[in-house]
Amino acid sequence: MESNRTWITEVVLLGFQVDPALELFLFGFFLLFYSFTLMGNGIILGLICLDSRLHTPMYVFLSHLAIVDMSYASSTVPKMLANLVMHKKVISFAPCILQTFLYLAFAITECLILVVMCCDRYVAICHPLQYTLIMNWRVCTVLASTCWIFSFLLALVHITLILRLPFCGPQKIDHFFCQIISVFKLACADTGLNQVVLFAGSVFVLVGSLCLVLVSYLCILAAILRIQSGEGRRKAFSTCSSHLCVVGLFFGSAIVIYMAPRSSHSQEQRKILSLFYSLFNPMLNPLIYSLRNAEVKGALKRVLWKQRSM
């Protein structure tokens, strides 16, 4: 049986099965969004590095989020863009597995960074007098490092379980990148263990993180309602509203993709959800933080004014 199997060396990414003319339009459309993603997150990262007023724990974590968003989009979008203008929409098996690994690692990292940012807001609003003592640079470094290390280790667990499977076809993935659930379908063996581990990991990372976020924001809301001055309440709400928008977009789309029953969405709907999750979310994050954050807008004005003075 083993000797009769044909082991796959490359995979066809079917992507968006549309007319060639529409593929060119999608190429331009997605390239524009990808450029905005890199530019927006690059600006946020640059402002945090250049403006000393943004050298605070909240913006340190935001800089990590910007790095994750750029890396996250770059793990899938360039290959998707290349396939939209190429007739042969193939990817070698090793780069396919690498793409799966990077996508998982950056997705988990973003989830954990958002939780850490929520905890930072909780300490800032509920324990303002102890904020600088609790959220010192050592704690920030440990939290950020833990997010990255844990995420890559968990992604490595999934990839290790995938590589123990025999892959002998089919050679087609009905997606625009090597998403882990689609990769399971390439195996010619039982993937039950992989799916159980993936679901357990999704529950632990997504549901666990979401519960922490909800509990933190309930405490934050209670603390805000106890603030006497209207100006203080507005400031507290404004510092949390941006993060709440990003959290809602991320967790909402992630839970639908990884935890909803497979039969509840068609494959085309899942592709659109994955696209929103991997391209539109990273593009929207810097917009949300820049448009709704006075400190980021102030830093941008100071940098632009400094450039004009020079």
Coordinates of C-alpha atoms in Angstrom, one line a residue:
M1 CA 0.0 0.0 0.0
E2 CA 2.8 2.5 1.0
S3 CA 4.8 1.8 -2.2
N4 CA 1.7 2.4 -4.4
R5 CA 1.1 5.9 -3.1
T6 CA 2.2 8.9 -5.1
W7 CA 3.5 11.6 -2.8
I8 CA 2.6 15.1 -3.7
T9 CA 5.4 17.7 -4.3
E10 CA 3.3 20.7 -5.3
V11 CA -0.2 21.9 -4.7
V12 CA -2.6 23.8 -6.9
L13 CA -4.3 26.8 -5.2
L14 CA -7.6 27.2 -6.9
G15 CA -8.2 30.6 -5.2
F16 CA -11.1 32.7 -6.5
Q17 CA -12.4 30.9 -9.6
V18 CA -13.6 33.9 -11.7
D19 CA -13.1 35.2 -15.2
P20 CA -9.6 36.3 -16.2
A21 CA -10.7 40.0 -16.5
L22 CA -12.1 39.9 -13.0
E23 CA -8.9 38.3 -11.8
L24 CA -6.9 41.4 -13.0
F25 CA -9.4 43.7 -11.2
L26 CA -9.0 41.6 -8.0
F27 CA -5.2 41.8 -8.4
G28 CA -5.3 45.6 -8.5
F29 CA -7.9 45.8 -5.7
F30 CA -6.0 43.5 -3.3
L31 CA -2.6 45.0 -4.2
L32 CA -4.1 48.4 -3.2
F33 CA -5.3 47.0 0.1
Y34 CA -2.0 45.2 0.8
S35 CA -0.1 48.5 0.1
F36 CA -2.4 50.3 2.5
T37 CA -1.8 47.6 5.1
L38 CA 2.0 47.9 4.9
M39 CA 1.9 51.7 4.7
G40 CA -0.5 52.2 7.6
N41 CA 1.2 49.8 10.0
G42 CA 4.6 51.1 8.9
I43 CA 3.5 54.6 9.7
I44 CA 2.2 53.5 13.2
L45 CA 5.5 51.7 13.8
G46 CA 7.6 54.6 12.7
L47 CA 5.6 57.2 14.8
I48 CA 6.0 55.0 17.9
C49 CA 9.8 54.7 17.3
L50 CA 10.3 58.4 16.5
D51 CA 8.1 60.1 19.1
S52 CA 9.3 59.8 22.6
R53 CA 5.8 60.6 24.0
L54 CA 4.6 57.3 22.6
H55 CA 7.2 55.3 24.4
T56 CA 4.7 53.9 26.9
P57 CA 3.5 50.3 27.4
M58 CA 0.2 50.8 25.4
Y59 CA 2.2 52.0 22.3
V60 CA 4.9 49.4 22.8
F61 CA 2.2 46.7 22.4
L62 CA 0.7 48.6 19.5
S63 CA 4.1 48.5 17.8
H64 CA 4.1 44.7 18.2
L65 CA 0.6 44.6 16.8
A66 CA 1.7 46.6 13.7
I67 CA 4.6 44.2 13.1
V68 CA 2.3 41.2 13.4
D69 CA -0.2 42.7 11.0
M70 CA 2.4 43.4 8.4
S71 CA 3.9 39.9 8.8
Y72 CA 0.5 38.3 8.9
A73 CA -0.7 39.8 5.6
S74 CA 2.7 39.2 4.0
S75 CA 2.5 35.4 4.8
T76 CA -0.4 34.9 2.4
V77 CA -1.2 38.0 0.2
P78 CA 1.9 38.1 -2.1
K79 CA 1.3 34.5 -3.2
M80 CA -2.4 35.2 -3.7
L81 CA -1.5 38.2 -5.9
A82 CA 1.0 36.2 -7.9
N83 CA -1.6 33.5 -8.6
L84 CA -4.2 36.1 -9.8
V85 CA -1.9 37.0 -12.7
M86 CA -0.3 33.6 -13.4
H87 CA -1.9 30.7 -15.3
K88 CA -0.1 28.0 -13.2
K89 CA -1.4 28.6 -9.7
V90 CA 0.9 26.2 -7.9
I91 CA 2.9 26.2 -4.7
S92 CA 5.5 23.6 -3.7
F93 CA 4.6 21.5 -0.8
A94 CA 7.4 22.8 1.6
P95 CA 6.5 26.5 1.1
C96 CA 2.8 25.5 1.5
I97 CA 3.5 24.0 4.9
L98 CA 5.7 27.1 5.8
Q99 CA 2.8 29.3 4.8
T100 CA 0.5 27.4 7.1
F101 CA 2.9 27.7 10.0
L102 CA 3.5 31.4 9.6
Y103 CA -0.2 32.1 9.2
L104 CA -1.0 30.2 12.4
A105 CA 1.9 31.7 14.3
F106 CA 1.0 35.3 13.4
A107 CA -2.7 34.8 14.0
I108 CA -2.1 33.4 17.5
T109 CA 0.4 36.2 18.2
E110 CA -2.1 38.9 17.2
C111 CA -4.7 37.3 19.5
L112 CA -2.4 37.3 22.5
I113 CA -1.1 40.8 21.8
L114 CA -4.7 42.1 21.8
V115 CA -5.3 40.4 25.2
V116 CA -2.1 41.9 26.6
M117 CA -3.3 45.4 25.4
C118 CA -6.6 44.8 27.1
C119 CA -4.8 44.0 30.4
D120 CA -2.7 47.1 30.0
R121 CA -5.9 49.2 29.6
Y122 CA -7.4 47.4 32.7
V123 CA -4.4 48.4 34.8
A124 CA -4.3 51.9 33.5
I125 CA -8.0 52.6 34.3
C126 CA -8.7 50.4 37.3
H127 CA -5.3 50.9 39.1
P128 CA -3.9 54.2 37.8
L129 CA -1.7 54.9 40.8
Q130 CA 0.1 51.6 40.5
Y131 CA 0.2 51.6 36.7
T132 CA 3.9 52.6 36.2
L133 CA 4.9 50.1 38.9
I134 CA 2.9 47.2 37.5
M135 CA 3.5 47.8 33.8
N136 CA 7.2 48.5 33.9
W137 CA 9.5 47.8 31.0
R138 CA 10.5 44.4 32.3
V139 CA 6.9 43.3 32.6
C140 CA 6.2 44.6 29.1
T141 CA 9.2 42.8 27.6
V142 CA 8.2 39.5 29.3
L143 CA 4.5 39.8 28.2
A144 CA 5.4 40.6 24.6
S145 CA 8.1 37.9 24.4
T146 CA 5.7 35.3 25.9
C147 CA 3.1 36.1 23.2
W148 CA 5.6 35.5 20.4
I149 CA 7.2 32.4 21.9
F150 CA 4.0 30.7 22.9
S151 CA 2.4 31.4 19.5
F152 CA 5.3 30.0 17.5
L153 CA 5.5 26.9 19.7
L154 CA 1.7 26.3 19.4
A155 CA 1.9 26.7 15.6
L156 CA 4.9 24.3 15.6
V157 CA 2.7 21.7 17.4
H158 CA 0.1 21.8 14.6
I159 CA 2.8 21.6 11.9
T160 CA 4.5 18.7 13.6
L161 CA 1.2 16.8 13.7
I162 CA 0.6 17.7 10.0
L163 CA 4.0 16.4 8.9
R164 CA 3.4 13.0 10.5
L165 CA 0.6 12.5 7.9
P166 CA 1.1 10.9 4.5
F167 CA 0.1 13.3 1.7
C168 CA -0.8 11.6 -1.6
G169 CA -3.6 13.8 -2.9
P170 CA -5.7 15.4 -4.1
Q171 CA -3.2 18.0 -5.2
K172 CA -5.8 20.8 -5.2
I173 CA -6.6 23.3 -2.4
D174 CA -9.9 25.1 -2.8
H175 CA -8.5 28.3 -1.2
F176 CA -6.2 31.2 -2.0
F177 CA -3.5 30.0 0.5
C178 CA -2.5 26.9 2.4
Q179 CA -5.0 27.2 5.2
I180 CA -4.6 24.5 7.8
I181 CA -8.1 23.0 7.3
S182 CA -7.6 22.8 3.6
V183 CA -4.2 21.2 4.1
F184 CA -5.8 18.4 6.2
K185 CA -7.8 17.5 3.0
L186 CA -4.6 16.7 1.2
A187 CA -3.8 13.8 3.5
C188 CA -4.6 10.2 2.7
A189 CA -4.9 9.2 6.4
D190 CA -7.2 9.9 9.3
T191 CA -6.8 13.6 10.4
G192 CA -9.1 13.2 13.5
L193 CA -6.2 13.9 15.9
N194 CA -5.2 17.0 14.0
Q195 CA -8.8 18.3 14.0
V196 CA -9.2 17.7 17.7
V197 CA -5.9 19.5 18.5
L198 CA -6.9 22.4 16.2
F199 CA -10.3 22.7 17.8
A200 CA -8.8 22.5 21.4
G201 CA -6.2 25.1 20.5
S202 CA -8.9 27.4 19.0
V203 CA -11.0 27.1 22.1
F204 CA -8.0 27.7 24.4
V205 CA -6.7 30.7 22.4
L206 CA -9.8 32.3 21.0
V207 CA -12.5 31.5 23.7
G208 CA -10.0 31.8 26.6
S209 CA -8.7 35.1 25.3
L210 CA -12.1 36.5 24.6
C211 CA -13.3 35.6 28.1
L212 CA -10.2 37.5 29.5
V213 CA -11.1 40.5 27.3
L214 CA -14.7 40.5 28.4
V215 CA -14.0 40.2 32.1
S216 CA -11.3 43.0 31.8
Y217 CA -13.7 45.3 30.0
L218 CA -16.5 44.7 32.5
C219 CA -14.1 45.8 35.2
I220 CA -13.0 48.7 33.1
L221 CA -16.7 49.7 32.5
A222 CA -17.4 49.6 36.2
A223 CA -14.3 51.7 36.9
I224 CA -15.3 54.3 34.2
L225 CA -18.8 54.6 35.6
R226 CA -17.3 55.5 39.0
I227 CA -15.4 58.4 37.5
Q228 CA -17.1 61.6 38.6
S229 CA -16.0 64.1 35.9
G230 CA -17.4 63.9 32.4
E231 CA -14.1 64.7 30.8
G232 CA -12.4 61.8 32.7
R233 CA -15.1 59.4 31.4
R234 CA -14.7 60.6 27.8
K235 CA -10.9 60.2 28.0
A236 CA -11.2 56.7 29.5
F237 CA -13.8 55.6 26.8
S238 CA -11.7 57.1 24.0
T239 CA -8.6 55.1 25.1
C240 CA -10.6 51.8 25.1
S241 CA -12.9 52.3 22.0
S242 CA -10.1 51.8 19.5
H243 CA -9.0 48.6 21.1
L244 CA -12.6 47.4 21.4
C245 CA -13.2 47.9 17.6
V246 CA -10.0 45.9 16.8
V247 CA -10.9 43.1 19.2
G248 CA -14.4 42.8 17.9
L249 CA -13.2 42.5 14.2
F250 CA -10.5 40.0 15.1
F251 CA -12.3 37.7 17.4
G252 CA -15.6 37.8 15.4
S253 CA -14.0 36.7 12.1
A254 CA -11.6 34.2 13.8
I255 CA -14.4 32.4 15.7
V256 CA -16.5 32.1 12.6
I257 CA -13.6 30.7 10.6
Y258 CA -12.2 28.2 13.1
M259 CA -15.1 27.3 15.4
A260 CA -18.3 27.5 13.3
P261 CA -19.6 24.2 11.9
R262 CA -18.1 23.4 8.5
S263 CA -21.6 23.1 6.9
S264 CA -22.8 26.5 8.1
H265 CA -20.7 28.4 5.4
S266 CA -19.9 27.6 1.8
Q267 CA -16.3 27.4 0.7
E268 CA -16.6 30.7 -1.1
Q269 CA -17.9 32.4 2.0
R270 CA -15.0 30.9 4.0
K271 CA -12.6 32.3 1.5
I272 CA -14.1 35.8 1.9
L273 CA -14.0 35.5 5.7
S274 CA -10.3 34.4 5.5
L275 CA -9.6 37.3 3.2
F276 CA -11.2 39.7 5.7
Y277 CA -9.3 38.1 8.5
S278 CA -5.9 38.1 6.8
L279 CA -6.0 41.4 4.7
F280 CA -8.8 43.8 5.7
N281 CA -8.2 43.4 9.5
P282 CA -4.5 44.3 9.3
M283 CA -5.4 47.3 7.1
L284 CA -8.2 48.6 9.3
N285 CA -6.2 48.4 12.6
P286 CA -3.9 51.4 11.9
L287 CA -6.9 53.4 10.6
I288 CA -8.9 52.7 13.7
Y289 CA -6.0 53.6 16.0
S290 CA -5.0 56.7 14.1
L291 CA -8.5 58.1 13.5
R292 CA -9.7 57.5 17.1
N293 CA -6.5 58.3 19.0
A294 CA -5.5 61.9 19.7
E295 CA -2.0 60.9 20.8
V296 CA -1.2 59.1 17.5
K297 CA -2.7 62.1 15.4
G298 CA -0.6 64.5 17.6
A299 CA 2.6 62.4 16.9
L300 CA 1.9 62.4 13.2
K301 CA 1.5 66.2 13.2
R302 CA 4.7 66.7 15.2
V303 CA 6.7 64.4 12.8
L304 CA 5.2 66.2 9.7
W305 CA 6.0 69.6 11.2
K306 CA 9.5 68.6 12.0
Q307 CA 10.0 67.4 8.4
R308 CA 8.7 70.8 7.1
S309 CA 11.1 72.7 9.4
M310 CA 14.0 70.8 8.0

